Amino acid sequence: QGMFKLTLDGISSVAQAAALRGAIVMVAAATLPPAAPNEFYYFQAIGCEIVTTAGLPVGIIEEVFSNGANDVWVVRDRSAEYLVPVIEDIVKAIDWNARRVIIEAVPGLLD
């Protein structure tokens, strides 16, 4: 769990593979398969603007992580940081082309 099996051209021994342990793997976005419905690649969310259903700006998604139960967006504006759970009760609409996400500002979320 939490691991991937990866095959790389030119790496044919355990010693060669071990030398790459902890390395960052980068893939061209154009080579990735489309995300499944209601799913996204983390990099797609980075930089998206967050606004409330009332149209109030919240900030920009700067990080994404998983807490085990769901994904969480780290949203920052000039003076605050918010942790926004990526769940149906909170995330109401995502426009990937406009790089904009609409959230329901439930009590306590933006305090």
mmCIF file of C-alpha atoms in Angstrom:
data_model
loop_
_atom_site.group_PDB
_atom_site.id
_atom_site.type_symbol
_atom_site.label_atom_id
_atom_site.label_comp_id
_atom_site.label_asym_id
_atom_site.label_seq_id
_atom_site.Cartn_x
_atom_site.Cartn_y
_atom_site.Cartn_z
ATOM 1 C CA GLN A 1 0.000 0.000 0.000
ATOM 2 C CA GLY A 2 1.284 3.453 -0.886
ATOM 3 C CA MET A 3 3.858 2.002 -3.274
ATOM 4 C CA PHE A 4 4.131 1.664 -7.017
ATOM 5 C CA LYS A 5 5.990 -0.809 -9.176
ATOM 6 C CA LEU A 6 7.922 1.023 -11.853
ATOM 7 C CA THR A 7 10.028 -0.217 -14.754
ATOM 8 C CA LEU A 8 12.649 2.115 -16.234
ATOM 9 C CA ASP A 9 14.653 1.674 -19.414
ATOM 10 C CA GLY A 10 18.308 1.096 -18.573
ATOM 11 C CA ILE A 11 17.668 -0.100 -15.012
ATOM 12 C CA SER A 12 18.140 -3.862 -14.905
ATOM 13 C CA SER A 13 19.554 -4.670 -11.469
ATOM 14 C CA VAL A 14 18.460 -4.294 -7.869
ATOM 15 C CA ALA A 15 21.570 -2.185 -7.192
ATOM 16 C CA GLN A 16 20.708 0.236 -10.012
ATOM 17 C CA ALA A 17 17.137 0.494 -8.757
ATOM 18 C CA ALA A 18 18.254 0.969 -5.139
ATOM 19 C CA ALA A 19 20.351 3.956 -6.200
ATOM 20 C CA LEU A 20 17.120 5.647 -7.299
ATOM 21 C CA ARG A 21 15.264 5.064 -4.023
ATOM 22 C CA GLY A 22 13.611 8.309 -2.911
ATOM 23 C CA ALA A 23 14.002 9.921 -6.327
ATOM 24 C CA ILE A 24 11.237 12.098 -7.702
ATOM 25 C CA VAL A 25 9.518 10.640 -10.760
ATOM 26 C CA MET A 26 8.218 13.167 -13.254
ATOM 27 C CA VAL A 27 5.849 12.357 -16.085
ATOM 28 C CA ALA A 28 4.708 14.645 -18.891
ATOM 29 C CA ALA A 29 1.075 15.561 -18.218
ATOM 30 C CA ALA A 30 0.189 14.861 -21.853
ATOM 31 C CA THR A 31 1.162 11.206 -21.400
ATOM 32 C CA LEU A 32 -1.213 10.608 -18.483
ATOM 33 C CA PRO A 33 -4.557 8.952 -19.089
ATOM 34 C CA PRO A 34 -7.583 11.162 -18.449
ATOM 35 C CA ALA A 35 -8.668 11.212 -14.818
ATOM 36 C CA ALA A 36 -11.774 9.175 -14.068
ATOM 37 C CA PRO A 37 -15.057 11.025 -13.504
ATOM 38 C CA ASN A 38 -15.011 12.881 -10.163
ATOM 39 C CA GLU A 39 -11.248 12.367 -9.876
ATOM 40 C CA PHE A 40 -8.297 14.625 -10.607
ATOM 41 C CA TYR A 41 -4.541 14.620 -10.652
ATOM 42 C CA TYR A 42 -3.108 16.664 -7.784
ATOM 43 C CA PHE A 43 -1.179 18.916 -10.166
ATOM 44 C CA GLN A 44 -4.457 19.959 -11.821
ATOM 45 C CA ALA A 45 -5.698 21.560 -8.599
ATOM 46 C CA ILE A 46 -2.545 23.547 -7.818
ATOM 47 C CA GLY A 47 -3.124 27.199 -8.710
ATOM 48 C CA CYS A 48 -6.915 27.003 -8.902
ATOM 49 C CA GLU A 49 -8.861 29.875 -7.378
ATOM 50 C CA ILE A 50 -11.321 28.990 -4.610
ATOM 51 C CA VAL A 51 -14.519 31.001 -4.126
ATOM 52 C CA THR A 52 -17.548 30.384 -1.948
ATOM 53 C CA THR A 53 -21.052 29.721 -3.241
ATOM 54 C CA ALA A 54 -21.716 33.366 -2.267
ATOM 55 C CA GLY A 55 -18.946 34.460 -4.656
ATOM 56 C CA LEU A 56 -16.448 35.471 -1.967
ATOM 57 C CA PRO A 57 -12.791 34.774 -2.815
ATOM 58 C CA VAL A 58 -11.038 32.377 -0.438
ATOM 59 C CA GLY A 59 -7.582 31.900 -1.949
ATOM 60 C CA ILE A 60 -5.487 29.724 -4.235
ATOM 61 C CA ILE A 61 -4.849 25.979 -3.915
ATOM 62 C CA GLU A 62 -1.126 25.668 -3.208
ATOM 63 C CA GLU A 63 -0.845 22.057 -2.033
ATOM 64 C CA VAL A 64 -2.829 18.828 -2.100
ATOM 65 C CA PHE A 65 -2.498 15.858 0.223
ATOM 66 C CA SER A 66 -4.493 12.848 1.353
ATOM 67 C CA ASN A 67 -5.418 12.352 4.991
ATOM 68 C CA GLY A 68 -6.422 8.748 4.383
ATOM 69 C CA ALA A 69 -10.149 9.459 4.294
ATOM 70 C CA ASN A 70 -10.131 12.088 1.538
ATOM 71 C CA ASP A 71 -7.947 14.583 -0.279
ATOM 72 C CA VAL A 72 -7.335 17.983 1.290
ATOM 73 C CA TRP A 73 -6.525 21.246 -0.468
ATOM 74 C CA VAL A 74 -4.199 23.712 1.249
ATOM 75 C CA VAL A 75 -5.652 27.072 0.248
ATOM 76 C CA ARG A 76 -3.794 30.299 0.940
ATOM 77 C CA ASP A 77 -4.577 33.942 0.568
ATOM 78 C CA ARG A 78 -2.348 36.836 1.639
ATOM 79 C CA SER A 79 -3.075 36.453 5.349
ATOM 80 C CA ALA A 80 -4.488 32.992 6.007
ATOM 81 C CA GLU A 81 -4.252 29.298 5.229
ATOM 82 C CA TYR A 82 -7.254 26.984 5.053
ATOM 83 C CA LEU A 83 -7.463 23.197 4.858
ATOM 84 C CA VAL A 84 -10.373 22.367 2.573
ATOM 85 C CA PRO A 85 -11.521 18.737 2.504
ATOM 86 C CA VAL A 86 -12.293 17.547 -1.011
ATOM 87 C CA ILE A 87 -15.688 16.065 -0.226
ATOM 88 C CA GLU A 88 -19.110 16.423 -1.814
ATOM 89 C CA ASP A 89 -20.534 18.477 1.085
ATOM 90 C CA ILE A 90 -17.834 21.133 0.569
ATOM 91 C CA VAL A 91 -16.811 21.120 -3.112
ATOM 92 C CA LYS A 92 -19.811 22.187 -5.161
ATOM 93 C CA ALA A 93 -18.317 22.822 -8.614
ATOM 94 C CA ILE A 94 -14.968 22.599 -10.379
ATOM 95 C CA ASP A 95 -14.222 24.344 -13.657
ATOM 96 C CA TRP A 96 -10.812 23.019 -14.678
ATOM 97 C CA ASN A 97 -10.713 25.242 -17.781
ATOM 98 C CA ALA A 98 -11.338 28.415 -15.757
ATOM 99 C CA ARG A 99 -9.118 27.100 -12.911
ATOM 100 C CA ARG A 100 -11.934 27.884 -10.453
ATOM 101 C CA VAL A 101 -13.520 25.867 -7.649
ATOM 102 C CA ILE A 102 -16.707 26.756 -5.802
ATOM 103 C CA ILE A 103 -17.005 25.579 -2.212
ATOM 104 C CA GLU A 104 -19.695 25.660 0.450
ATOM 105 C CA ALA A 105 -18.230 27.624 3.364
ATOM 106 C CA VAL A 106 -19.680 25.466 6.132
ATOM 107 C CA PRO A 107 -19.319 26.834 9.676
ATOM 108 C CA GLY A 108 -15.747 26.540 10.936
ATOM 109 C CA LEU A 109 -14.160 25.856 7.547
ATOM 110 C CA LEU A 110 -12.745 29.325 6.985
ATOM 111 C CA ASP A 111 -12.212 30.403 10.606
#
